[in-house]
Amino acid sequence: MSKDTSADRNLALESVRATEAAAIAASRFMGRGDEKAADQAAVSAMHRSLSGLAIDGTVRIGEGAKEECGKLYVGEKIGTGSGPKVDIALVALEGTSIVARGGPNAMSVLAMAEDGGFLTVPNIYMDKIAVGPGLPTQVVDLDAPPKENLDNLAKAKGVAVSDLVVCMLDRPRHAEQIAKTREAGARIRLILDGDVSGVIATTQPEAGVDMFMGIGGAPQGVLAAAALRCVGGQMQGRLVFRNNDEKTAAQSLGIEKLDRKYAAEELASGSVTFSATGVTYSAMLEGVRHVQGGAVTHSMVLRSMTGTMRFIEGHHDFIRWPAKS
């Protein structure tokens, strides 16, 4: 994937088929109160799609350990085995509870990188801070207090702190950060789930988000870093451990310095592609719309080599090509 070949460009576009399939499958459970069914449908659909892709793929960020899930587990070999050797990071359904409730910001996410391109992390937490492109290097820092980061970001953007919007997951663990952000004078957008979409929103002016910060999933952190590698922006992340078992899990994956602060380039390196399909509505992507005989999907496809961002509206004919859930 290091050379800008037509095969690489095709792979970037082909990968969106996997997120489209997962999104369509999950969307059938929107608002039905069954998180497990929505997730299983997305996983099965994405697995089916990736299995037919002409790649020699290894899942580095997946649905969990092999003993925890039957498909898309960390370490699984996937694809036909005849194509380029790639690492895969995925969340077949980001926002299982969102879909069950029928809320916004659920999506299916998939990234690919050169062999060894993704940091393999356990399914634990990661503390993150992210901003969009076009800003001075290290304009924000994970270890700096919110006021300092907001002052620096406002100065770099040429706006007042009160003009800035900070996106965070709505969790009790963020109470102190929320209070300090309000005290600094910035505005806050709290989201129930979906920290990948929260990070990507910092890169899209129409999304109205200037900074993302807070603790979310570590796998989602790697995927968010992959997206930023493609379209620009800055991110820092550090693994958060709640117990010794989580530390052991990280060490078993080769992570030695447990308190290391990672940049986006260290989480997702080399040539990277990223695709996401909306399951439910967000500021960036429309959700799946079911129509007579088919469905309409809205996806984004990103490439780090060219910085290209494509938005794709897919019209799916279930009569010619039946969707499987």
Short mmCIF file of C-alpha atoms in Angstrom, two decimals, residues 18-268:
data_model
loop_
_atom_site.label_atom_id
_atom_site.label_comp_id
_atom_site.label_asym_id
_atom_site.label_seq_id
_atom_site.Cartn_x
_atom_site.Cartn_y
_atom_site.Cartn_z
CA ALA A 18 -17.69 -3.78 3.91
CA THR A 19 -18.87 -0.78 5.93
CA GLU A 20 -21.96 -0.41 3.73
CA ALA A 21 -22.87 -4.06 4.31
CA ALA A 22 -22.37 -3.77 8.07
CA ALA A 23 -24.34 -0.52 8.27
CA ILE A 24 -27.29 -1.91 6.32
CA ALA A 25 -27.39 -5.03 8.49
CA ALA A 26 -27.22 -3.05 11.74
CA SER A 27 -29.80 -0.49 10.62
CA ARG A 28 -32.52 -3.14 10.62
CA PHE A 29 -32.31 -3.11 14.42
CA MET A 30 -32.49 0.67 14.88
CA GLY A 31 -34.67 1.56 17.86
CA ARG A 32 -35.56 -2.06 18.61
CA GLY A 33 -33.71 -2.17 21.92
CA ASP A 34 -31.44 -5.09 21.05
CA GLU A 35 -27.76 -4.07 21.12
CA LYS A 36 -26.48 -7.62 20.73
CA ALA A 37 -28.55 -8.37 17.63
CA ALA A 38 -27.47 -5.12 15.95
CA ASP A 39 -23.81 -5.79 16.68
CA GLN A 40 -23.93 -9.42 15.56
CA ALA A 41 -25.63 -8.45 12.31
CA ALA A 42 -22.96 -5.83 11.58
CA VAL A 43 -20.10 -8.20 12.43
CA SER A 44 -21.47 -11.01 10.25
CA ALA A 45 -22.04 -8.69 7.28
CA MET A 46 -18.59 -7.09 7.50
CA HIS A 47 -16.89 -10.46 7.92
CA ARG A 48 -18.67 -11.80 4.84
CA SER A 49 -17.63 -8.78 2.79
CA LEU A 50 -13.99 -8.76 3.90
CA SER A 51 -13.64 -12.49 3.30
CA GLY A 52 -14.13 -11.91 -0.43
CA LEU A 53 -11.70 -9.00 -0.67
CA ALA A 54 -8.44 -9.59 -2.59
CA ILE A 55 -6.14 -8.96 0.37
CA ASP A 56 -3.88 -10.90 2.71
CA GLY A 57 -5.31 -9.23 5.78
CA THR A 58 -4.74 -9.54 9.51
CA VAL A 59 -7.18 -8.04 12.00
CA ARG A 60 -5.18 -5.92 14.46
CA ILE A 61 -8.08 -3.98 15.97
CA GLY A 62 -11.22 -6.07 16.02
CA GLU A 63 -14.22 -7.21 17.99
CA GLY A 64 -12.15 -8.78 20.76
CA ALA A 65 -9.99 -11.80 21.50
CA LYS A 66 -10.61 -15.06 19.65
CA GLU A 67 -12.17 -16.67 22.71
CA GLU A 68 -14.58 -13.73 23.08
CA CYS A 69 -15.96 -13.58 19.54
CA GLY A 70 -16.18 -15.92 16.61
CA LYS A 71 -15.59 -13.38 13.84
CA LEU A 72 -13.33 -10.38 13.25
CA TYR A 73 -11.25 -11.25 16.31
CA VAL A 74 -7.78 -9.80 16.85
CA GLY A 75 -5.26 -11.85 14.90
CA GLU A 76 -7.77 -13.33 12.45
CA LYS A 77 -6.52 -13.75 8.89
CA ILE A 78 -9.07 -12.45 6.44
CA GLY A 79 -9.44 -11.90 2.70
CA THR A 80 -8.67 -14.21 -0.21
CA GLY A 81 -4.97 -14.21 0.67
CA SER A 82 -4.00 -13.30 -2.89
CA GLY A 83 -3.67 -9.52 -2.58
CA PRO A 84 -1.52 -7.04 -0.66
CA LYS A 85 -0.52 -7.77 2.93
CA VAL A 86 -2.45 -5.34 5.12
CA ASP A 87 -3.36 -4.65 8.72
CA ILE A 88 -7.03 -4.10 9.46
CA ALA A 89 -8.65 -2.04 12.20
CA LEU A 90 -12.40 -2.07 12.54
CA VAL A 91 -15.46 -1.47 14.61
CA ALA A 92 -18.27 -3.17 12.75
CA LEU A 93 -20.78 -1.10 14.70
CA GLU A 94 -19.65 1.93 16.65
CA GLY A 95 -22.56 2.80 18.88
CA THR A 96 -24.44 -0.42 19.60
CA SER A 97 -26.47 1.31 22.29
CA ILE A 98 -27.11 4.21 19.91
CA VAL A 99 -28.69 1.88 17.37
CA ALA A 100 -30.72 0.11 20.04
CA ARG A 101 -32.11 3.47 21.18
CA GLY A 102 -32.49 4.87 17.68
CA GLY A 103 -30.13 7.77 18.43
CA PRO A 104 -27.61 9.65 16.24
CA ASN A 105 -23.91 9.09 15.44
CA ALA A 106 -23.78 5.31 14.93
CA MET A 107 -21.53 4.16 12.10
CA SER A 108 -19.56 1.23 10.75
CA VAL A 109 -15.82 1.89 10.55
CA LEU A 110 -12.91 0.16 8.79
CA ALA A 111 -9.28 1.17 8.27
CA MET A 112 -6.42 -0.55 6.47
CA ALA A 113 -2.69 0.07 6.71
CA GLU A 114 0.55 -1.48 5.57
CA ASP A 115 1.64 -4.58 7.46
CA GLY A 116 2.55 -3.42 10.98
CA GLY A 117 0.86 -0.05 10.52
CA PHE A 118 -1.55 -0.20 13.45
CA LEU A 119 -0.68 -0.28 17.12
CA THR A 120 -2.44 -3.35 18.49
CA VAL A 121 -4.21 -2.37 21.70
CA PRO A 122 -6.46 -4.34 24.06
CA ASN A 123 -10.13 -3.52 24.42
CA ILE A 124 -9.59 -1.03 27.24
CA TYR A 125 -9.81 2.75 27.63
CA MET A 126 -7.70 5.49 26.07
CA ASP A 127 -7.50 9.14 27.09
CA LYS A 128 -7.56 11.30 23.94
CA ILE A 129 -7.32 14.85 22.72
CA ALA A 130 -7.75 15.82 19.06
CA VAL A 131 -8.04 18.90 16.87
CA GLY A 132 -8.47 19.42 13.16
CA PRO A 133 -5.99 20.29 10.39
CA GLY A 134 -4.20 23.54 9.62
CA LEU A 135 -3.00 24.27 13.16
CA PRO A 136 0.50 24.68 14.64
CA THR A 137 2.17 21.47 15.77
CA GLN A 138 1.39 20.55 19.38
CA VAL A 139 -1.16 23.32 19.73
CA VAL A 140 -2.82 21.12 22.35
CA ASP A 141 -1.33 18.60 24.75
CA LEU A 142 -2.94 15.68 26.54
CA ASP A 143 -1.18 16.61 29.78
CA ALA A 144 -2.10 20.29 29.74
CA PRO A 145 -5.17 21.59 31.63
CA PRO A 146 -8.27 22.43 29.55
CA LYS A 147 -7.78 26.19 29.96
CA GLU A 148 -4.26 26.09 28.54
CA ASN A 149 -5.33 23.97 25.57
CA LEU A 150 -8.34 26.17 24.89
CA ASP A 151 -6.31 29.37 25.12
CA ASN A 152 -3.72 27.99 22.69
CA LEU A 153 -6.35 26.69 20.28
CA ALA A 154 -8.30 29.95 20.32
CA LYS A 155 -5.12 31.92 19.62
CA ALA A 156 -4.17 29.60 16.74
CA LYS A 157 -7.64 29.91 15.20
CA GLY A 158 -7.89 33.63 15.78
CA VAL A 159 -11.11 33.37 17.77
CA ALA A 160 -12.23 33.81 21.36
CA VAL A 161 -12.35 30.81 23.68
CA SER A 162 -16.10 31.35 23.89
CA ASP A 163 -16.29 30.61 20.14
CA LEU A 164 -14.82 27.13 20.59
CA VAL A 165 -16.85 23.93 20.89
CA VAL A 166 -15.42 20.92 22.71
CA CYS A 167 -16.90 17.47 22.11
CA MET A 168 -16.85 14.86 24.90
CA LEU A 169 -18.56 11.62 25.74
CA ASP A 170 -21.30 12.20 28.31
CA ARG A 171 -19.81 10.15 31.14
CA PRO A 172 -19.46 10.74 34.91
CA ARG A 173 -15.69 10.33 34.55
CA HIS A 174 -15.58 13.58 32.57
CA ALA A 175 -17.25 15.73 35.24
CA GLU A 176 -14.02 17.53 36.15
CA GLN A 177 -13.05 18.17 32.53
CA ILE A 178 -16.53 19.46 31.77
CA ALA A 179 -16.41 21.83 34.74
CA LYS A 180 -12.96 23.16 33.81
CA THR A 181 -13.95 23.60 30.16
CA ARG A 182 -16.99 25.60 31.17
CA GLU A 183 -14.90 27.63 33.59
CA ALA A 184 -12.49 28.45 30.75
CA GLY A 185 -15.42 29.80 28.74
CA ALA A 186 -15.73 27.26 25.93
CA ARG A 187 -18.92 25.59 24.83
CA ILE A 188 -19.48 21.84 25.08
CA ARG A 189 -21.17 19.24 22.93
CA LEU A 190 -21.83 16.04 24.87
CA ILE A 191 -22.42 12.84 22.93
CA LEU A 192 -23.75 9.59 24.34
CA ASP A 193 -21.49 7.34 22.25
CA GLY A 194 -19.35 7.40 19.13
CA ASP A 195 -15.95 8.88 19.92
CA VAL A 196 -14.58 8.03 16.44
CA SER A 197 -17.19 10.33 14.93
CA GLY A 198 -16.41 12.89 17.62
CA VAL A 199 -12.74 13.01 16.63
CA ILE A 200 -13.49 13.11 12.90
CA ALA A 201 -15.90 15.99 13.51
CA THR A 202 -12.93 18.20 14.42
CA THR A 203 -11.78 17.95 10.78
CA GLN A 204 -15.12 19.00 9.28
CA PRO A 205 -16.00 22.71 9.54
CA GLU A 206 -19.69 21.98 9.02
CA ALA A 207 -19.68 19.71 12.08
CA GLY A 208 -18.98 22.67 14.36
CA VAL A 209 -16.49 20.91 16.66
CA ASP A 210 -13.08 22.42 17.44
CA MET A 211 -11.66 19.90 19.90
CA PHE A 212 -12.39 16.39 21.14
CA MET A 213 -11.15 15.25 24.52
CA GLY A 214 -11.81 12.62 27.12
CA ILE A 215 -11.62 8.91 27.80
CA GLY A 216 -13.13 6.43 25.36
CA GLY A 217 -12.24 3.10 23.82
CA ALA A 218 -8.62 2.36 22.88
CA PRO A 219 -9.57 0.55 19.64
CA GLN A 220 -11.64 3.59 18.68
CA GLY A 221 -8.57 5.71 19.36
CA VAL A 222 -6.57 3.81 16.76
CA LEU A 223 -9.38 4.16 14.22
CA ALA A 224 -9.72 7.88 14.92
CA ALA A 225 -5.96 8.27 14.44
CA ALA A 226 -6.24 6.48 11.08
CA ALA A 227 -8.86 8.99 9.95
CA LEU A 228 -6.74 11.96 11.05
CA ARG A 229 -3.73 10.53 9.22
CA CYS A 230 -5.78 10.75 6.04
CA VAL A 231 -7.27 14.23 6.31
CA GLY A 232 -4.96 16.04 8.72
CA GLY A 233 -5.36 17.05 12.31
CA GLN A 234 -3.58 16.22 15.53
CA MET A 235 -4.29 13.65 18.19
CA GLN A 236 -2.63 12.33 21.30
CA GLY A 237 -3.69 9.26 23.25
CA ARG A 238 -2.64 7.33 26.32
CA LEU A 239 -3.93 3.96 27.49
CA VAL A 240 -5.93 4.00 30.72
CA PHE A 241 -5.73 0.94 32.96
CA ARG A 242 -8.31 0.07 35.58
CA ASN A 243 -6.59 -3.02 36.95
CA ASN A 244 -3.55 -5.27 36.61
CA ASP A 245 -5.33 -7.59 34.18
CA GLU A 246 -5.62 -4.74 31.68
CA LYS A 247 -1.92 -3.96 32.11
CA THR A 248 -1.09 -7.61 31.49
CA ALA A 249 -3.26 -7.61 28.37
CA ALA A 250 -1.36 -4.61 27.00
CA GLN A 251 2.02 -6.14 27.80
CA SER A 252 1.01 -9.37 26.07
CA LEU A 253 0.53 -7.32 22.89
CA GLY A 254 4.05 -5.92 23.12
CA ILE A 255 3.24 -2.61 24.82
CA GLU A 256 6.07 -2.05 27.30
CA LYS A 257 5.79 1.60 28.31
CA LEU A 258 2.31 1.65 29.77
CA ASP A 259 2.16 5.41 30.37
CA ARG A 260 3.35 6.35 26.88
CA LYS A 261 1.66 9.26 25.14
CA TYR A 262 1.02 8.34 21.50
CA ALA A 263 0.65 10.69 18.55
CA ALA A 264 -1.70 9.81 15.70
CA GLU A 265 1.30 8.82 13.57
CA GLU A 266 2.32 6.24 16.18
CA LEU A 267 -1.15 4.73 16.41
CA ALA A 268 -1.60 4.47 12.64
#
